[in-house]
């Protein structure tokens, strides 16, 4: 089992460019999450999904969109990147809510 | 949503000593409290969790205590070792929610 994987590992964007981050899990988990991690601010939830075809907003959703077309994949999109979106992005998944979340290795994004 | 405060933000201990990290939460309906450890450059990983029907849980050198009346929970690491050096995050989840609210993290350094 690969667990939770994220693509890409690193990316540098210019302001206004768009990109999609891919998260994939092979554990048949229902719940998937996207977080951003900034120094001194812990992990903040961007969007989450409680099953295929469902998505919901988290704590800091502005500027991001998500899709969960397949159970094993959760995509995070930035339509028009801003320097404030420079961060490390983590995807996570869990079998049910209020259960162990398994994190991916992270994507380090820099927006110039 | 839930608000989780974590203290201290940094903690330096001598190898062999104990380390204690405390978190407080705002919503009395929270009932799931996990702790995650993140080593430098790595992904967060669950180390222990507690649910509101128990007051204490132990796993080898790690223990978590929960005080529902005071709305705080703590992580205790005994006989600290160099490999305990990491950032530790507490989190809380409401009983009717699928999301975790994370604290800002505590950087623990174990001095040899």
mmCIF file of C-alpha atoms in Angstrom:
data_model
loop_
_atom_site.group_PDB
_atom_site.id
_atom_site.type_symbol
_atom_site.label_atom_id
_atom_site.label_comp_id
_atom_site.label_asym_id
_atom_site.label_seq_id
_atom_site.Cartn_x
_atom_site.Cartn_y
_atom_site.Cartn_z
ATOM 1 C CA UNK A 1 0.000 0.000 0.000
ATOM 2 C CA UNK A 2 1.283 3.441 -0.945
ATOM 3 C CA UNK A 3 -1.037 5.093 1.601
ATOM 4 C CA UNK A 4 -1.617 8.754 0.755
ATOM 5 C CA UNK A 5 0.378 10.281 -2.082
ATOM 6 C CA UNK A 6 0.519 13.857 -3.360
ATOM 7 C CA UNK A 7 1.578 15.302 -6.694
ATOM 8 C CA UNK A 8 3.660 17.424 -7.185
ATOM 9 C CA UNK A 9 6.135 17.650 -4.280
ATOM 10 C CA UNK A 10 7.269 21.179 -5.125
ATOM 11 C CA UNK A 11 5.937 23.930 -7.356
ATOM 12 C CA UNK A 12 6.714 27.573 -8.034
ATOM 13 C CA UNK A 13 3.982 29.719 -9.569
ATOM 14 C CA UNK A 14 3.730 33.302 -10.669
ATOM 15 C CA UNK A 15 0.881 35.433 -9.350
ATOM 16 C CA UNK A 16 -2.258 34.783 -11.365
ATOM 17 C CA UNK A 17 -1.282 31.330 -12.619
ATOM 18 C CA UNK A 18 -3.433 28.310 -11.919
ATOM 19 C CA UNK A 19 -2.585 24.792 -10.829
ATOM 20 C CA UNK A 20 -4.080 21.591 -9.473
ATOM 21 C CA UNK A 21 -2.717 19.485 -6.641
ATOM 22 C CA UNK A 22 -3.569 15.810 -6.722
ATOM 23 C CA UNK A 23 -4.089 13.614 -3.687
ATOM 24 C CA UNK A 24 -4.554 9.873 -4.012
ATOM 25 C CA UNK A 25 -5.203 7.206 -1.370
ATOM 26 C CA UNK A 26 -5.372 3.436 -1.714
ATOM 27 C CA UNK A 27 -6.904 2.650 1.691
ATOM 28 C CA UNK A 28 -10.552 2.853 0.572
ATOM 29 C CA UNK A 29 -11.120 5.788 2.914
ATOM 30 C CA UNK A 30 -14.362 7.730 2.714
ATOM 31 C CA UNK A 31 -13.085 11.016 4.137
ATOM 32 C CA UNK A 32 -10.434 13.204 2.559
ATOM 33 C CA UNK A 33 -9.072 16.595 3.614
ATOM 34 C CA UNK A 34 -6.865 19.386 2.331
ATOM 35 C CA UNK A 35 -4.861 21.447 4.840
ATOM 36 C CA UNK A 36 -2.350 24.223 4.568
ATOM 37 C CA UNK A 37 0.509 24.580 7.026
ATOM 38 C CA UNK A 38 2.082 27.931 7.747
ATOM 39 C CA UNK A 39 4.704 28.700 10.422
ATOM 40 C CA UNK A 40 3.140 29.228 13.838
ATOM 41 C CA UNK A 41 -0.387 28.528 12.613
ATOM 42 C CA UNK A 42 -0.698 24.774 12.759
ATOM 43 C CA UNK A 43 -2.763 22.940 10.184
ATOM 44 C CA UNK A 44 -5.744 24.787 8.787
ATOM 45 C CA UNK A 45 -8.478 22.968 6.920
ATOM 46 C CA UNK A 46 -9.184 24.263 3.413
ATOM 47 C CA UNK A 47 -11.820 21.853 2.099
ATOM 48 C CA UNK A 48 -12.887 18.327 2.879
ATOM 49 C CA UNK A 49 -15.002 15.501 1.464
ATOM 50 C CA UNK A 50 -17.071 12.881 3.239
ATOM 51 C CA UNK A 51 -17.468 10.680 0.175
ATOM 52 C CA UNK A 52 -17.219 10.442 -3.589
ATOM 53 C CA UNK A 53 -18.973 13.365 -5.253
ATOM 54 C CA UNK A 54 -19.194 15.463 -2.072
ATOM 55 C CA UNK A 55 -17.141 18.450 -0.946
ATOM 56 C CA UNK A 56 -17.454 21.010 1.840
ATOM 57 C CA UNK A 57 -15.674 24.165 2.951
ATOM 58 C CA UNK A 58 -13.262 24.188 5.829
ATOM 59 C CA UNK A 59 -11.727 27.015 7.802
ATOM 60 C CA UNK A 60 -9.867 28.817 4.970
ATOM 61 C CA UNK A 61 -11.584 27.966 1.637
ATOM 62 C CA UNK A 62 -11.248 31.288 -0.210
ATOM 63 C CA UNK A 63 -9.175 31.095 -3.390
ATOM 64 C CA UNK A 64 -9.373 27.287 -3.600
ATOM 65 C CA UNK A 65 -11.689 24.793 -5.253
ATOM 66 C CA UNK A 66 -11.851 21.010 -4.904
ATOM 67 C CA UNK A 67 -13.324 17.998 -6.615
ATOM 68 C CA UNK A 68 -13.837 14.357 -5.580
ATOM 69 C CA UNK A 69 -14.917 12.585 -8.762
ATOM 70 C CA UNK A 70 -13.386 9.288 -7.676
ATOM 71 C CA UNK A 71 -13.294 7.908 -4.142
ATOM 72 C CA UNK A 72 -9.529 7.546 -4.168
ATOM 73 C CA UNK A 73 -8.704 11.028 -5.496
ATOM 74 C CA UNK A 74 -9.160 14.517 -4.086
ATOM 75 C CA UNK A 75 -8.042 17.470 -6.198
ATOM 76 C CA UNK A 76 -7.238 20.964 -4.921
ATOM 77 C CA UNK A 77 -7.278 23.796 -7.456
ATOM 78 C CA UNK A 78 -5.926 27.309 -7.355
ATOM 79 C CA UNK A 79 -7.553 29.332 -10.121
ATOM 80 C CA UNK A 80 -5.492 32.515 -9.739
ATOM 81 C CA UNK A 81 -2.563 32.054 -7.374
ATOM 82 C CA UNK A 82 -1.626 34.810 -4.918
ATOM 83 C CA UNK A 83 1.535 35.204 -2.786
ATOM 84 C CA UNK A 84 -0.636 34.607 0.319
ATOM 85 C CA UNK A 85 -1.124 31.048 -0.917
ATOM 86 C CA UNK A 86 2.570 30.269 -0.487
ATOM 87 C CA UNK A 87 2.457 27.371 1.953
ATOM 88 C CA UNK A 88 2.925 23.657 2.470
ATOM 89 C CA UNK A 89 -0.215 21.759 1.503
ATOM 90 C CA UNK A 90 -1.097 18.431 3.092
ATOM 91 C CA UNK A 91 -3.766 16.015 2.049
ATOM 92 C CA UNK A 92 -5.161 13.513 4.535
ATOM 93 C CA UNK A 93 -7.681 10.714 4.557
ATOM 94 C CA UNK A 94 -9.567 8.720 7.175
ATOM 95 C CA UNK A 95 -11.884 5.728 7.163
ATOM 96 C CA UNK A 96 -14.554 7.571 9.111
ATOM 97 C CA UNK A 97 -14.828 10.977 10.747
ATOM 98 C CA UNK A 98 -13.241 11.471 14.174
ATOM 99 C CA UNK A 99 -10.730 8.747 13.344
ATOM 100 C CA UNK A 100 -7.020 8.551 12.535
ATOM 101 C CA UNK A 101 -6.135 10.834 9.660
ATOM 102 C CA UNK A 102 -3.318 9.629 7.412
ATOM 103 C CA UNK A 103 -1.364 12.425 5.821
ATOM 104 C CA UNK A 104 0.399 12.634 2.502
ATOM 105 C CA UNK A 105 4.013 13.837 2.203
ATOM 106 C CA UNK A 106 3.015 17.422 1.421
ATOM 107 C CA UNK A 107 3.418 19.841 -1.479
ATOM 108 C CA UNK A 108 5.557 22.938 -1.026
ATOM 109 C CA UNK A 109 4.069 25.750 -3.115
ATOM 110 C CA UNK A 110 5.685 29.117 -3.655
ATOM 111 C CA UNK A 111 3.801 31.920 -5.388
ATOM 112 C CA UNK A 112 5.981 34.785 -6.603
ATOM 113 C CA UNK B 1 -16.238 26.186 14.939
ATOM 114 C CA UNK B 2 -13.944 24.786 17.564
ATOM 115 C CA UNK B 3 -11.000 26.888 18.796
ATOM 116 C CA UNK B 4 -7.953 25.042 20.135
ATOM 117 C CA UNK B 5 -5.118 26.800 21.963
ATOM 118 C CA UNK B 6 -1.824 25.027 22.576
ATOM 119 C CA UNK B 7 0.968 25.874 25.040
ATOM 120 C CA UNK B 8 3.866 26.222 25.112
ATOM 121 C CA UNK B 9 4.901 27.004 21.561
ATOM 122 C CA UNK B 10 8.434 25.743 22.219
ATOM 123 C CA UNK B 11 9.759 23.344 24.840
ATOM 124 C CA UNK B 12 13.349 22.335 25.521
ATOM 125 C CA UNK B 13 13.995 19.411 27.871
ATOM 126 C CA UNK B 14 16.997 17.417 28.990
ATOM 127 C CA UNK B 15 17.128 13.859 27.750
ATOM 128 C CA UNK B 16 15.438 11.629 30.278
ATOM 129 C CA UNK B 17 13.197 14.361 31.654
ATOM 130 C CA UNK B 18 9.448 14.642 31.071
ATOM 131 C CA UNK B 19 7.662 16.964 28.661
ATOM 132 C CA UNK B 20 4.105 18.227 29.037
ATOM 133 C CA UNK B 21 2.050 20.057 26.419
ATOM 134 C CA UNK B 22 -1.370 21.479 27.237
ATOM 135 C CA UNK B 23 -4.288 22.321 24.980
ATOM 136 C CA UNK B 24 -7.577 24.020 25.723
ATOM 137 C CA UNK B 25 -10.709 23.908 23.610
ATOM 138 C CA UNK B 26 -13.756 26.115 23.466
ATOM 139 C CA UNK B 27 -16.712 23.881 22.603
ATOM 140 C CA UNK B 28 -17.911 21.555 25.354
ATOM 141 C CA UNK B 29 -19.454 19.323 22.645
ATOM 142 C CA UNK B 30 -15.987 18.240 21.454
ATOM 143 C CA UNK B 31 -15.396 14.580 22.160
ATOM 144 C CA UNK B 32 -12.366 13.419 20.165
ATOM 145 C CA UNK B 33 -8.829 14.645 20.928
ATOM 146 C CA UNK B 34 -5.893 13.313 18.878
ATOM 147 C CA UNK B 35 -2.231 14.237 19.068
ATOM 148 C CA UNK B 36 0.005 14.305 15.989
ATOM 149 C CA UNK B 37 3.794 14.337 15.776
ATOM 150 C CA UNK B 38 5.595 15.926 12.864
ATOM 151 C CA UNK B 39 9.318 15.412 12.451
ATOM 152 C CA UNK B 40 11.275 17.964 10.460
ATOM 153 C CA UNK B 41 10.362 17.781 6.781
ATOM 154 C CA UNK B 42 7.938 14.892 7.339
ATOM 155 C CA UNK B 43 4.199 14.440 7.405
ATOM 156 C CA UNK B 44 2.153 14.587 10.640
ATOM 157 C CA UNK B 45 1.443 11.193 12.172
ATOM 158 C CA UNK B 46 -1.013 10.236 14.896
ATOM 159 C CA UNK B 47 0.698 9.203 18.121
ATOM 160 C CA UNK B 48 -2.223 8.911 20.518
ATOM 161 C CA UNK B 49 -5.848 9.953 20.832
ATOM 162 C CA UNK B 50 -8.509 10.075 23.521
ATOM 163 C CA UNK B 51 -12.260 10.226 23.472
ATOM 164 C CA UNK B 52 -14.413 11.991 26.004
ATOM 165 C CA UNK B 53 -15.607 8.832 27.725
ATOM 166 C CA UNK B 54 -12.146 8.271 29.246
ATOM 167 C CA UNK B 55 -9.942 10.538 31.362
ATOM 168 C CA UNK B 56 -6.506 9.113 30.599
ATOM 169 C CA UNK B 57 -4.829 6.904 28.042
ATOM 170 C CA UNK B 58 -1.261 5.569 27.962
ATOM 171 C CA UNK B 59 0.944 4.074 25.295
ATOM 172 C CA UNK B 60 4.433 3.241 26.553
ATOM 173 C CA UNK B 61 6.147 6.590 27.307
ATOM 174 C CA UNK B 62 3.253 8.702 26.048
ATOM 175 C CA UNK B 63 0.061 9.543 27.916
ATOM 176 C CA UNK B 64 -2.835 11.897 27.339
ATOM 177 C CA UNK B 65 -5.161 13.235 30.031
ATOM 178 C CA UNK B 66 -8.511 14.912 29.524
ATOM 179 C CA UNK B 67 -10.349 17.267 31.859
ATOM 180 C CA UNK B 68 -13.783 17.863 30.357
ATOM 181 C CA UNK B 69 -14.896 20.219 33.104
ATOM 182 C CA UNK B 70 -11.978 22.554 32.503
ATOM 183 C CA UNK B 71 -11.975 21.847 28.738
ATOM 184 C CA UNK B 72 -8.324 20.992 28.503
ATOM 185 C CA UNK B 73 -6.217 17.990 27.597
ATOM 186 C CA UNK B 74 -2.504 17.352 27.895
ATOM 187 C CA UNK B 75 0.217 15.223 26.339
ATOM 188 C CA UNK B 76 2.827 13.762 28.671
ATOM 189 C CA UNK B 77 6.082 12.282 27.379
ATOM 190 C CA UNK B 78 8.229 10.541 29.982
ATOM 191 C CA UNK B 79 11.922 9.610 29.779
ATOM 192 C CA UNK B 80 12.385 11.782 26.707
ATOM 193 C CA UNK B 81 14.798 10.650 24.004
ATOM 194 C CA UNK B 82 16.413 12.529 21.086
ATOM 195 C CA UNK B 83 13.917 10.951 18.680
ATOM 196 C CA UNK B 84 11.115 12.727 20.553
ATOM 197 C CA UNK B 85 12.351 16.024 19.090
ATOM 198 C CA UNK B 86 9.566 17.162 16.745
ATOM 199 C CA UNK B 87 6.555 19.446 16.458
ATOM 200 C CA UNK B 88 3.498 18.157 18.298
ATOM 201 C CA UNK B 89 -0.047 19.190 17.377
ATOM 202 C CA UNK B 90 -3.171 18.701 19.428
ATOM 203 C CA UNK B 91 -6.597 18.692 17.810
ATOM 204 C CA UNK B 92 -10.253 18.492 18.745
ATOM 205 C CA UNK B 93 -13.411 17.426 16.980
ATOM 206 C CA UNK B 94 -17.048 18.057 17.743
ATOM 207 C CA UNK B 95 -19.332 15.075 18.250
ATOM 208 C CA UNK B 96 -21.471 16.013 15.210
ATOM 209 C CA UNK B 97 -18.591 16.984 12.930
ATOM 210 C CA UNK B 98 -16.057 15.299 10.686
ATOM 211 C CA UNK B 99 -13.427 17.978 10.964
ATOM 212 C CA UNK B 100 -10.436 18.439 13.242
ATOM 213 C CA UNK B 101 -9.401 21.826 14.615
ATOM 214 C CA UNK B 102 -5.659 21.878 15.256
ATOM 215 C CA UNK B 103 -3.608 23.800 17.771
ATOM 216 C CA UNK B 104 -0.694 25.897 16.530
ATOM 217 C CA UNK B 105 1.893 23.290 17.513
ATOM 218 C CA UNK B 106 4.682 22.857 20.079
ATOM 219 C CA UNK B 107 8.285 22.454 18.987
ATOM 220 C CA UNK B 108 9.941 20.024 21.389
ATOM 221 C CA UNK B 109 13.725 19.822 21.521
ATOM 222 C CA UNK B 110 15.372 17.091 23.575
ATOM 223 C CA UNK B 111 18.899 18.056 24.632
ATOM 224 C CA UNK B 112 21.442 15.266 24.914
#
